[in-house]
Amino acid sequence: MAHAVVILAAGLGTRMKSKLPKVLHPLLGKPLVGYCIDTAFASGAEKVVVVIGHGAERVRQTFEGYPNLHFVVQEQQLGTAHALAQAQPVLAGFQGPIVVTQGDTPLTRVETLTGLVAAMQAEGAGMALLTMRLDDPTGYGRILRDEQGQILGNVEQKDATLEQQAIREINPGVYCFDPTLWEKLKRVGNQNAAGEYYLPDLIRIYREAGQKVASVESKDTGELLGVNSRAQLAEVERVLLQRLRADWMNRGVRMIQPETIYLEPGVELAPDVTLWPGVILRGQTRLGEGVEVGAYSVLTDTVVEAGGKIKSHTVCDEAYVSSGADAGPFARLRPKAYLEEGAHVGNFVELKNARLGKRAKAGHLAYLGDAEVGEESNIGAGVITANYDGQRKHKTTIGKRVFVGSNSVLIAPVTLADGSFIAGGSGINQDVPEDALAIARERQRNIEGYMKRKRGEGS
Ligand code: UD1
Ligand code: CA
């Protein structure tokens, strides 16, 4: 029987000092609680329930469309047991194990959840919980055991005697329960230092009911890292980045000064990708085999096919770079920039909704917006597609083997047919026929001896 997961995430998160609900703070571009949700589903959960409080509507909207994901609201934060009780309406009648995790500890692993379910079932226990041993257990609930090592209960820091405070085995807050959970929750009181309904009190209640409580000790204390402040968010991000980088390097990616490279979980990298220092890869960016990304480039939702190259300081957003094509240094590929095989974009060139055909080139200082450039055409320095008339956008169509001379303005809508040649400095607002030469600028006039006369040197 598959299990369900309840994620407790109604806490206020005041230490973040933010208008954004804590659980929505981005961690490598993904909301904090998104990690817990993904881990829950990855563990095989049949249903996932998230208990939310502060900013409930926003949290709900963020995860709209996830199947088998439910949200329940805890109006008042009366404690972790009270939070869990809010999930009962969704899970009433659910006969499988119920795993409980915390919405602000995104590093909890899939194996930890499945391990708890397995331990509970293998030992015929009523519940199972994770434990850890910390050199500094301050702040955590301490695990109480009898002489035989059987778990008796948990005592919170606030309620612990000095002797109990010396216990180094702690409760990381990850549990698994059998379906008798709901009736037992009713027996949790709030007679304690915090005046809250403590979820770990269930340990004692299960024991009193004559049921066994299993425990699984985790050696990975990193899993415990919680996010209560901006500094902790940064720390968790550092750990996740380290894992991601190590994972990609294991799969054949070369990183130069890996600690300077930022990449998000949705990024996909092929073997022999090379990333130079300071590279930022965001969203669903995909890099094919042998792709090289130069220093300090920022790629978001961008695809670079095998053998493509992004040179340093290039910014790409929803761009597509085919094999053998290259961009940069200092290029800007905006949404729907598309480079076909072998196309070249050089420094200070901006593309927006523009396609460069095979081996077409825009080497320097150009703006191509709403444009189509045919294969082997050359766009000179300073060429601008004037695509916007103040109200609407218009298209520029450039055929194959067209040469657009430097500093030309192509006033859209306009078409330059195959093989045409635009003289430098032209302002083109009429279509240019195939193989024609277009010159659209004032003819040059040289006045002989003018400067000599001006200097009074006579003729
Ligand atoms: C809890 C445990 C403690 C454990 C620690 C591990 C209790 C009483 N104590 O303490 O034994 O060592 O976690 O991190 O459970 N939440 C709600 N509603 C509430 C209160 C909390 O949804 O009314 C959520 C929070 O958003 C958070 C989680 O439950 O995700 C844990 O709450 P928190 O206040 O952080 O508990 P701790 O004091 O850390
Ligand atoms: Ca906590």
Short mmCIF file of C-alpha atoms and ligand atoms in Angstrom, two decimals:
data_model
loop_
_atom_site.label_atom_id
_atom_site.label_comp_id
_atom_site.label_asym_id
_atom_site.label_seq_id
_atom_site.Cartn_x
_atom_site.Cartn_y
_atom_site.Cartn_z
CA MET A 1 0.00 0.00 0.00
CA ALA A 2 1.49 3.30 -1.05
CA HIS A 3 1.98 6.02 1.54
CA ALA A 4 0.82 9.63 1.82
CA VAL A 5 2.99 12.59 2.80
CA VAL A 6 1.97 15.58 4.91
CA ILE A 7 4.26 18.60 4.73
CA LEU A 8 3.99 21.03 7.64
CA ALA A 9 4.50 24.51 6.28
CA ALA A 10 2.21 26.91 8.13
CA GLY A 11 4.92 28.56 10.20
CA LEU A 12 5.22 32.32 9.91
CA GLY A 13 8.83 32.66 8.89
CA THR A 14 9.14 36.12 10.45
CA ARG A 15 12.93 35.93 10.48
CA MET A 16 13.01 36.08 6.69
CA LYS A 17 11.85 39.72 6.97
CA SER A 18 9.95 39.44 3.72
CA LYS A 19 6.49 39.95 2.25
CA LEU A 20 6.86 36.63 0.45
CA PRO A 21 5.66 33.57 2.44
CA LYS A 22 8.73 31.72 3.67
CA VAL A 23 7.95 28.51 1.84
CA LEU A 24 7.87 30.38 -1.48
CA HIS A 25 11.36 31.82 -1.18
CA PRO A 26 13.32 30.62 -4.20
CA LEU A 27 16.12 28.18 -3.71
CA LEU A 28 18.02 27.83 -6.99
CA GLY A 29 15.01 29.32 -8.73
CA LYS A 30 12.49 26.88 -7.20
CA PRO A 31 10.26 27.65 -4.19
CA LEU A 32 11.44 26.15 -0.92
CA VAL A 33 8.41 23.94 -0.36
CA GLY A 34 8.66 22.75 -3.99
CA TYR A 35 11.64 20.64 -2.90
CA CYS A 36 9.58 18.93 -0.21
CA ILE A 37 6.71 18.36 -2.63
CA ASP A 38 8.98 16.86 -5.29
CA THR A 39 10.73 14.68 -2.72
CA ALA A 40 7.35 13.48 -1.47
CA PHE A 41 6.17 12.45 -4.94
CA ALA A 42 9.57 10.96 -5.79
CA SER A 43 9.23 8.74 -2.70
CA GLY A 44 6.13 7.21 -4.30
CA ALA A 45 3.49 9.12 -2.35
CA GLU A 46 -0.05 8.57 -3.55
CA LYS A 47 -1.26 11.83 -2.03
CA VAL A 48 0.62 14.86 -0.76
CA VAL A 49 -0.96 17.32 1.64
CA VAL A 50 0.70 20.65 2.43
CA VAL A 51 -0.42 22.48 5.56
CA ILE A 52 -0.14 26.19 4.89
CA GLY A 53 -0.98 29.32 6.83
CA HIS A 54 0.62 32.62 6.03
CA GLY A 55 0.08 33.61 2.37
CA ALA A 56 -2.05 30.52 1.69
CA GLU A 57 -3.58 31.81 -1.55
CA ARG A 58 -0.21 32.60 -3.07
CA VAL A 59 1.21 29.22 -2.13
CA ARG A 60 -1.80 27.49 -3.67
CA GLN A 61 -1.50 29.44 -6.92
CA THR A 62 2.18 28.65 -7.23
CA PHE A 63 1.46 24.92 -7.35
CA GLU A 64 -1.75 24.91 -9.33
CA GLY A 65 -2.16 21.94 -11.62
CA TYR A 66 -0.13 19.38 -9.64
CA PRO A 67 -2.21 16.19 -9.54
CA ASN A 68 -2.71 14.52 -6.14
CA LEU A 69 -1.44 17.61 -4.34
CA HIS A 70 -3.72 19.08 -1.68
CA PHE A 71 -3.47 22.19 0.43
CA VAL A 72 -5.10 22.69 3.80
CA VAL A 73 -5.01 25.89 5.81
CA GLN A 74 -4.07 26.10 9.47
CA GLU A 75 -5.62 29.41 10.46
CA GLN A 76 -3.79 29.73 13.79
CA GLN A 77 -0.35 28.30 14.43
CA LEU A 78 -1.06 26.32 17.57
CA GLY A 79 1.75 23.83 17.14
CA THR A 80 2.95 20.99 14.94
CA ALA A 81 0.37 18.44 16.16
CA HIS A 82 -2.42 20.92 15.49
CA ALA A 83 -0.95 21.54 12.02
CA LEU A 84 -0.94 17.82 11.24
CA ALA A 85 -4.55 17.49 12.41
CA GLN A 86 -5.60 19.89 9.63
CA ALA A 87 -4.70 17.20 7.08
CA GLN A 88 -7.22 14.72 8.44
CA PRO A 89 -10.16 15.71 6.18
CA VAL A 90 -8.04 14.97 3.10
CA LEU A 91 -6.62 11.70 4.45
CA ALA A 92 -9.67 10.37 6.27
CA GLY A 93 -10.04 6.75 5.22
CA PHE A 94 -6.52 6.56 3.81
CA GLN A 95 -5.22 3.16 4.93
CA GLY A 96 -1.51 3.43 4.06
CA PRO A 97 1.39 4.85 6.09
CA ILE A 98 1.38 8.63 6.61
CA VAL A 99 4.78 10.31 6.39
CA VAL A 100 5.22 13.77 7.90
CA THR A 101 7.97 16.21 6.91
CA GLN A 102 8.70 19.89 7.45
CA GLY A 103 8.25 22.45 4.69
CA ASP A 104 11.37 24.39 5.56
CA THR A 105 13.91 21.55 5.39
CA PRO A 106 14.34 21.09 1.63
CA LEU A 107 17.35 18.76 1.83
CA THR A 108 15.40 15.80 3.22
CA ARG A 109 16.11 12.87 0.89
CA VAL A 110 13.74 10.51 -0.86
CA GLU A 111 15.47 7.50 0.77
CA THR A 112 14.83 9.00 4.19
CA LEU A 113 11.08 8.93 3.57
CA THR A 114 11.01 5.47 2.03
CA GLY A 115 13.40 4.24 4.76
CA LEU A 116 10.98 5.30 7.49
CA VAL A 117 8.05 3.56 5.82
CA ALA A 118 10.12 0.40 5.42
CA ALA A 119 11.34 0.51 9.04
CA MET A 120 7.82 0.93 10.39
CA GLN A 121 6.54 -2.00 8.33
CA ALA A 122 9.55 -4.28 8.95
CA GLU A 123 9.33 -3.80 12.71
CA GLY A 124 5.55 -3.96 12.86
CA ALA A 125 5.65 -0.57 14.57
CA GLY A 126 2.83 1.96 14.93
CA MET A 127 5.17 4.78 14.02
CA ALA A 128 8.74 5.43 13.01
CA LEU A 129 10.89 8.50 13.30
CA LEU A 130 14.21 9.74 12.06
CA THR A 131 16.91 10.58 14.60
CA MET A 132 20.35 12.16 14.40
CA ARG A 133 23.25 12.71 16.72
CA LEU A 134 24.57 16.27 16.82
CA ASP A 135 27.62 17.70 18.57
CA ASP A 136 25.48 20.72 19.32
CA PRO A 137 21.84 19.66 19.81
CA THR A 138 20.71 23.12 20.98
CA GLY A 139 17.19 24.02 19.89
CA TYR A 140 16.08 20.53 18.86
CA GLY A 141 13.79 18.09 20.56
CA ARG A 142 15.83 15.42 22.45
CA ILE A 143 15.09 11.73 22.14
CA LEU A 144 14.44 9.89 25.41
CA ARG A 145 15.23 6.14 25.55
CA ASP A 146 15.05 3.50 28.24
CA GLU A 147 17.91 1.18 29.30
CA GLN A 148 17.07 -1.26 26.51
CA GLY A 149 17.35 1.56 23.98
CA GLN A 150 13.60 1.68 23.33
CA ILE A 151 12.30 5.16 22.50
CA LEU A 152 10.11 6.58 25.26
CA GLY A 153 9.48 10.05 23.97
CA ASN A 154 10.82 13.42 22.95
CA VAL A 155 11.41 16.50 25.05
CA GLU A 156 11.60 19.97 23.57
CA GLN A 157 14.53 22.24 24.39
CA LYS A 158 12.21 24.59 26.31
CA ASP A 159 10.89 21.79 28.50
CA ALA A 160 14.12 19.85 28.97
CA THR A 161 15.94 19.47 32.26
CA LEU A 162 19.70 20.23 32.23
CA GLU A 163 20.32 16.48 32.18
CA GLN A 164 18.03 16.03 29.20
CA GLN A 165 19.64 18.97 27.43
CA ALA A 166 22.90 17.03 27.44
CA ILE A 167 21.34 14.34 25.19
CA ARG A 168 22.85 14.54 21.73
CA GLU A 169 20.31 12.39 19.92
CA ILE A 170 17.72 14.73 18.43
CA ASN A 171 14.43 14.68 16.53
CA PRO A 172 14.85 16.08 13.00
CA GLY A 173 11.06 16.23 12.54
CA VAL A 174 10.48 13.48 9.97
CA TYR A 175 8.01 10.75 10.93
CA CYS A 176 5.85 7.93 9.64
CA PHE A 177 2.55 6.85 11.23
CA ASP A 178 -0.06 4.15 10.85
CA PRO A 179 -3.69 5.27 10.20
CA THR A 180 -4.54 5.24 13.92
CA LEU A 181 -2.73 8.56 13.90
CA TRP A 182 -5.90 10.67 13.77
CA GLU A 183 -7.50 9.33 16.92
CA LYS A 184 -4.16 9.58 18.77
CA LEU A 185 -3.71 13.21 17.70
CA LYS A 186 -6.80 14.08 19.72
CA ARG A 187 -4.92 13.03 22.83
CA VAL A 188 -2.09 15.55 22.35
CA GLY A 189 -2.37 18.41 24.83
CA ASN A 190 -0.67 21.78 25.11
CA GLN A 191 0.46 21.68 28.72
CA ASN A 192 4.08 22.63 28.06
CA ALA A 193 6.47 25.57 28.11
CA ALA A 194 5.35 26.83 24.70
CA GLY A 195 1.64 26.21 25.22
CA GLU A 196 1.63 24.44 21.84
CA TYR A 197 0.34 21.09 20.62
CA TYR A 198 3.59 19.16 20.14
CA LEU A 199 3.59 16.54 17.42
CA PRO A 200 6.43 14.49 18.99
CA ASP A 201 4.11 13.81 21.95
CA LEU A 202 2.67 11.12 19.67
CA ILE A 203 5.71 8.97 20.51
CA ARG A 204 4.53 8.64 24.09
CA ILE A 205 0.92 8.18 23.01
CA TYR A 206 1.81 5.30 20.65
CA ARG A 207 3.89 3.69 23.38
CA GLU A 208 1.02 4.03 25.86
CA ALA A 209 -1.23 2.32 23.34
CA GLY A 210 1.17 -0.63 23.49
CA GLN A 211 2.55 -0.05 20.00
CA LYS A 212 6.15 -0.12 18.97
CA VAL A 213 8.02 3.02 17.90
CA ALA A 214 10.78 2.39 15.36
CA SER A 215 13.65 4.74 14.69
CA VAL A 216 16.10 5.23 11.85
CA GLU A 217 19.30 7.11 12.52
CA SER A 218 20.56 9.35 9.74
CA LYS A 219 24.26 10.15 9.50
CA ASP A 220 23.66 12.91 7.00
CA THR A 221 23.16 15.86 9.31
CA GLY A 222 23.16 18.12 6.25
CA GLU A 223 19.65 16.81 5.59
CA LEU A 224 18.51 18.63 8.68
CA LEU A 225 19.44 22.11 7.49
CA GLY A 226 16.36 24.25 7.89
CA VAL A 227 15.58 27.67 6.50
CA ASN A 228 14.54 30.24 9.06
CA SER A 229 16.63 33.20 7.90
CA ARG A 230 18.24 34.58 4.76
CA ALA A 231 21.62 33.32 5.94
CA GLN A 232 20.26 29.77 6.29
CA LEU A 233 18.64 30.04 2.87
CA ALA A 234 22.05 30.92 1.43
CA GLU A 235 23.64 28.01 3.33
CA VAL A 236 21.10 25.50 1.98
CA GLU A 237 21.60 26.93 -1.50
CA ARG A 238 25.33 26.39 -1.11
CA VAL A 239 24.81 22.74 -0.16
CA LEU A 240 22.41 22.14 -3.06
CA LEU A 241 24.78 23.79 -5.52
CA GLN A 242 27.62 21.64 -4.27
CA ARG A 243 25.52 18.50 -4.80
CA LEU A 244 24.48 19.61 -8.29
CA ARG A 245 28.00 20.48 -9.40
CA ALA A 246 29.44 17.25 -8.04
CA ASP A 247 26.71 15.30 -9.78
CA TRP A 248 27.33 16.94 -13.18
CA MET A 249 31.09 16.56 -12.88
CA ASN A 250 30.54 12.86 -12.18
CA ARG A 251 28.62 12.72 -15.42
CA GLY A 252 31.46 14.21 -17.44
CA VAL A 253 31.06 17.99 -17.22
CA ARG A 254 34.22 20.07 -16.88
CA MET A 255 33.95 23.03 -14.50
CA ILE A 256 36.76 25.50 -14.08
CA GLN A 257 36.57 26.91 -10.55
CA PRO A 258 33.33 25.01 -9.89
CA GLU A 259 32.61 26.98 -6.72
CA THR A 260 31.91 30.06 -8.88
CA ILE A 261 29.36 28.31 -11.10
CA TYR A 262 25.64 28.68 -10.42
CA LEU A 263 23.16 26.25 -11.92
CA GLU A 264 19.54 25.34 -11.24
CA PRO A 265 18.02 21.87 -10.86
CA GLY A 266 16.19 22.03 -14.23
CA VAL A 267 19.44 22.44 -16.18
CA GLU A 268 20.67 19.51 -18.31
CA LEU A 269 24.28 19.07 -19.34
CA ALA A 270 25.88 16.54 -21.69
CA PRO A 271 29.35 15.02 -21.24
CA ASP A 272 32.33 17.20 -22.19
CA VAL A 273 30.47 20.44 -21.59
CA THR A 274 32.99 23.04 -20.37
CA LEU A 275 31.90 25.80 -18.01
CA TRP A 276 34.30 28.66 -17.33
CA PRO A 277 34.24 30.59 -14.04
CA GLY A 278 31.22 32.66 -13.15
CA VAL A 279 28.81 30.94 -15.52
CA ILE A 280 25.12 31.10 -14.54
CA LEU A 281 22.74 28.48 -15.97
CA ARG A 282 19.07 28.94 -15.14
CA GLY A 283 15.67 27.38 -15.78
CA GLN A 284 15.46 24.62 -18.37
CA THR A 285 18.78 25.40 -20.03
CA ARG A 286 20.17 22.43 -22.00
CA LEU A 287 23.74 22.14 -23.24
CA GLY A 288 24.76 19.43 -25.71
CA GLU A 289 27.96 17.43 -25.87
CA GLY A 290 31.16 19.47 -26.02
CA VAL A 291 29.44 22.84 -25.59
CA GLU A 292 31.67 25.49 -24.08
CA VAL A 293 30.30 28.42 -22.12
CA GLY A 294 32.70 31.31 -21.55
CA ALA A 295 33.27 33.17 -18.31
CA TYR A 296 30.44 35.18 -16.75
CA SER A 297 27.79 34.20 -19.28
CA VAL A 298 24.18 33.94 -18.11
CA LEU A 299 21.92 31.42 -19.87
CA THR A 300 18.22 31.11 -19.01
CA ASP A 301 15.92 28.53 -20.65
CA THR A 302 18.40 28.31 -23.51
CA VAL A 303 19.37 25.36 -25.68
CA VAL A 304 22.85 24.97 -27.13
CA GLU A 305 23.26 21.94 -29.37
CA ALA A 306 26.38 19.76 -29.38
CA GLY A 307 29.43 21.70 -30.46
CA GLY A 308 27.84 25.13 -30.03
CA LYS A 309 29.85 27.79 -28.27
CA ILE A 310 28.95 30.69 -26.02
CA LYS A 311 31.83 33.07 -25.44
CA SER A 312 32.34 35.12 -22.31
CA HIS A 313 29.90 37.72 -20.95
CA THR A 314 27.02 36.61 -23.14
CA VAL A 315 23.42 36.77 -21.95
CA CYS A 316 20.89 34.34 -23.45
CA ASP A 317 17.22 34.12 -22.62
CA GLU A 318 15.00 31.51 -24.32
CA ALA A 319 17.51 31.29 -27.15
CA TYR A 320 18.43 28.36 -29.39
CA VAL A 321 21.99 27.87 -30.62
CA SER A 322 22.52 25.05 -33.13
CA SER A 323 25.63 22.94 -33.45
CA GLY A 324 28.66 24.78 -34.73
CA ALA A 325 27.04 28.16 -34.06
CA ASP A 326 28.60 30.63 -31.65
CA ALA A 327 27.70 33.80 -29.80
CA GLY A 328 29.77 36.36 -27.92
CA PRO A 329 31.77 37.70 -26.30
CA PHE A 330 29.26 40.27 -25.04
CA ALA A 331 26.33 39.10 -27.16
CA ARG A 332 22.70 39.29 -26.11
CA LEU A 333 20.25 36.66 -27.32
CA ARG A 334 16.74 37.57 -26.21
CA PRO A 335 13.63 35.36 -26.42
CA LYS A 336 13.26 33.47 -29.71
CA ALA A 337 16.74 34.23 -30.92
CA TYR A 338 17.63 31.24 -33.10
CA LEU A 339 21.05 30.50 -34.57
CA GLU A 340 21.14 27.79 -37.23
CA GLU A 341 24.20 25.58 -37.79
CA GLY A 342 27.42 27.54 -38.02
CA ALA A 343 25.83 30.96 -37.53
CA HIS A 344 27.97 33.55 -35.77
CA VAL A 345 27.00 36.40 -33.48
CA GLY A 346 29.78 38.63 -32.21
CA ASN A 347 30.21 41.35 -29.63
CA PHE A 348 27.46 43.83 -28.83
CA VAL A 349 24.94 42.18 -31.09
CA GLU A 350 21.37 41.87 -29.82
CA LEU A 351 18.84 39.43 -31.27
CA LYS A 352 15.16 39.33 -30.37
CA ASN A 353 12.73 37.03 -32.16
CA ALA A 354 15.30 36.74 -34.91
CA ARG A 355 16.68 33.81 -36.84
CA LEU A 356 20.15 33.62 -38.34
CA GLY A 357 20.39 31.02 -41.14
CA LYS A 358 23.24 28.55 -41.62
CA ARG A 359 26.65 30.26 -41.52
CA ALA A 360 25.05 33.72 -41.43
CA LYS A 361 27.08 36.29 -39.50
CA ALA A 362 26.42 39.37 -37.42
CA GLY A 363 29.90 40.09 -36.14
CA HIS A 364 29.56 43.33 -34.22
CA LEU A 365 27.28 46.05 -32.90
CA ALA A 366 23.92 45.19 -34.44
CA TYR A 367 20.26 44.91 -33.46
CA LEU A 368 18.14 42.28 -35.18
CA GLY A 369 14.53 42.18 -33.97
CA ASP A 370 11.62 40.35 -35.65
CA ALA A 371 14.01 39.38 -38.41
CA GLU A 372 14.81 36.40 -40.58
CA VAL A 373 18.30 36.20 -42.06
CA GLY A 374 19.02 33.63 -44.77
CA GLU A 375 22.05 31.38 -44.93
CA GLU A 376 25.49 32.86 -45.49
CA SER A 377 24.27 36.42 -45.26
CA ASN A 378 26.46 38.99 -43.59
CA ILE A 379 25.18 41.70 -41.29
CA GLY A 380 27.71 44.53 -40.97
CA ALA A 381 28.62 46.48 -37.86
CA GLY A 382 26.02 48.96 -36.74
CA VAL A 383 23.13 47.45 -38.70
CA ILE A 384 19.76 48.05 -37.11
CA THR A 385 16.38 46.57 -37.93
CA ALA A 386 13.94 49.37 -37.14
CA ASN A 387 11.17 46.94 -36.22
CA TYR A 388 8.97 49.18 -34.09
CA ASP A 389 7.02 52.18 -35.37
CA GLY A 390 5.95 53.27 -31.91
CA GLN A 391 2.80 51.18 -32.05
CA ARG A 392 3.45 47.90 -33.77
CA LYS A 393 6.32 45.53 -34.55
CA HIS A 394 7.19 44.73 -38.17
CA LYS A 395 9.27 42.05 -39.79
CA THR A 396 12.52 42.26 -41.72
CA THR A 397 13.19 39.42 -44.15
CA ILE A 398 16.72 38.98 -45.44
CA GLY A 399 17.40 36.30 -48.04
CA LYS A 400 20.43 34.09 -48.65
CA ARG A 401 23.92 35.49 -49.30
CA VAL A 402 22.78 39.06 -48.68
CA PHE A 403 25.42 41.59 -47.67
CA VAL A 404 24.16 44.37 -45.44
CA GLY A 405 26.77 47.14 -45.26
CA SER A 406 27.73 48.73 -41.98
CA ASN A 407 25.47 51.18 -40.24
CA SER A 408 22.45 50.50 -42.42
CA VAL A 409 18.96 50.97 -41.01
CA LEU A 410 16.44 48.44 -42.29
CA ILE A 411 13.04 50.03 -41.76
CA ALA A 412 10.52 47.21 -41.37
CA PRO A 413 8.45 45.82 -42.93
CA VAL A 414 11.07 45.27 -45.60
CA THR A 415 12.51 42.38 -47.62
CA LEU A 416 16.03 42.06 -49.01
CA ALA A 417 15.96 39.30 -51.62
CA ASP A 418 18.66 36.63 -52.13
CA GLY A 419 22.05 37.84 -53.26
CA SER A 420 21.31 41.54 -52.77
CA PHE A 421 23.87 44.01 -51.48
CA ILE A 422 23.14 47.02 -49.28
CA ALA A 423 25.70 49.80 -49.39
CA GLY A 424 27.04 50.91 -46.00
CA GLY A 425 25.13 53.69 -44.31
CA SER A 426 21.89 53.07 -46.19
CA GLY A 427 18.43 53.74 -44.83
CA ILE A 428 16.37 51.02 -46.50
CA ASN A 429 12.58 51.33 -46.48
CA GLN A 430 11.78 49.64 -49.81
CA ASP A 431 12.18 46.01 -50.77
CA VAL A 432 15.42 45.15 -52.58
CA PRO A 433 15.17 42.70 -55.52
CA GLU A 434 17.35 39.62 -55.99
CA ASP A 435 21.01 40.35 -56.75
CA ALA A 436 20.42 44.13 -56.72
CA LEU A 437 22.70 46.74 -55.17
CA ALA A 438 20.79 49.19 -52.99
CA ILE A 439 22.31 52.53 -52.02
CA ALA A 440 20.09 54.75 -49.95
CA ARG A 441 22.15 57.67 -48.71
CA GLU A 442 23.22 61.13 -49.78
CA ARG A 443 25.84 60.94 -52.54
CA GLN A 444 29.27 62.12 -51.39
CA ARG A 445 30.58 65.42 -52.76
CA ASN A 446 34.31 66.34 -52.59
CA ILE A 447 35.09 70.07 -52.90
CA GLU A 448 38.65 70.39 -54.18
CA GLY A 449 41.01 72.69 -52.24
CA TYR A 450 38.34 73.84 -49.78
CA MET A 451 40.44 73.34 -46.63
CA LYS A 452 43.50 74.99 -48.07
CA ARG A 453 41.49 78.12 -48.93
CA LYS A 454 39.94 78.11 -45.45
CA ARG A 455 43.39 78.18 -43.90
CA GLY A 456 44.15 81.23 -46.09
CA GLU A 457 46.88 79.48 -47.98
CA GLY A 458 45.59 80.57 -51.42
CA SER A 459 45.47 78.30 -54.40
C1 UD1 B 1 10.16 20.88 15.72
C2 UD1 B 1 10.00 19.73 16.73
C3 UD1 B 1 11.36 19.41 17.34
C4 UD1 B 1 12.36 19.10 16.24
C5 UD1 B 1 12.40 20.22 15.23
C6 UD1 B 1 13.24 19.80 14.06
C7 UD1 B 1 7.78 20.05 17.63
C8 UD1 B 1 7.01 20.51 18.78
N1 UD1 B 1 9.10 20.14 17.76
O1 UD1 B 1 10.55 22.01 16.46
O2 UD1 B 1 11.24 18.29 18.20
O3 UD1 B 1 13.63 18.91 16.83
O4 UD1 B 1 11.09 20.50 14.72
O5 UD1 B 1 13.37 20.87 13.16
O6 UD1 B 1 7.24 19.59 16.64
N2 UD1 B 1 4.35 24.40 11.75
C9 UD1 B 1 3.06 24.54 11.32
N3 UD1 B 1 2.12 24.98 12.20
C10 UD1 B 1 2.41 25.26 13.50
C11 UD1 B 1 3.75 25.11 13.92
C12 UD1 B 1 4.69 24.67 13.02
O7 UD1 B 1 2.74 24.29 10.17
O8 UD1 B 1 1.49 25.62 14.24
C13 UD1 B 1 5.35 23.90 10.78
C14 UD1 B 1 6.44 24.91 10.51
O9 UD1 B 1 6.13 25.68 9.35
C15 UD1 B 1 7.66 24.03 10.27
C16 UD1 B 1 7.37 22.78 11.08
O10 UD1 B 1 5.99 22.78 11.33
O11 UD1 B 1 7.80 23.68 8.92
C17 UD1 B 1 8.16 22.75 12.37
O12 UD1 B 1 7.78 23.84 13.16
P1 UD1 B 1 8.83 24.66 14.01
O13 UD1 B 1 8.14 25.75 14.73
O14 UD1 B 1 9.98 25.06 13.16
O15 UD1 B 1 9.26 23.56 15.07
P2 UD1 B 1 10.60 23.50 15.87
O16 UD1 B 1 10.53 24.41 17.01
O17 UD1 B 1 11.75 23.63 14.96
CA CA B 2 12.15 24.36 12.78
#
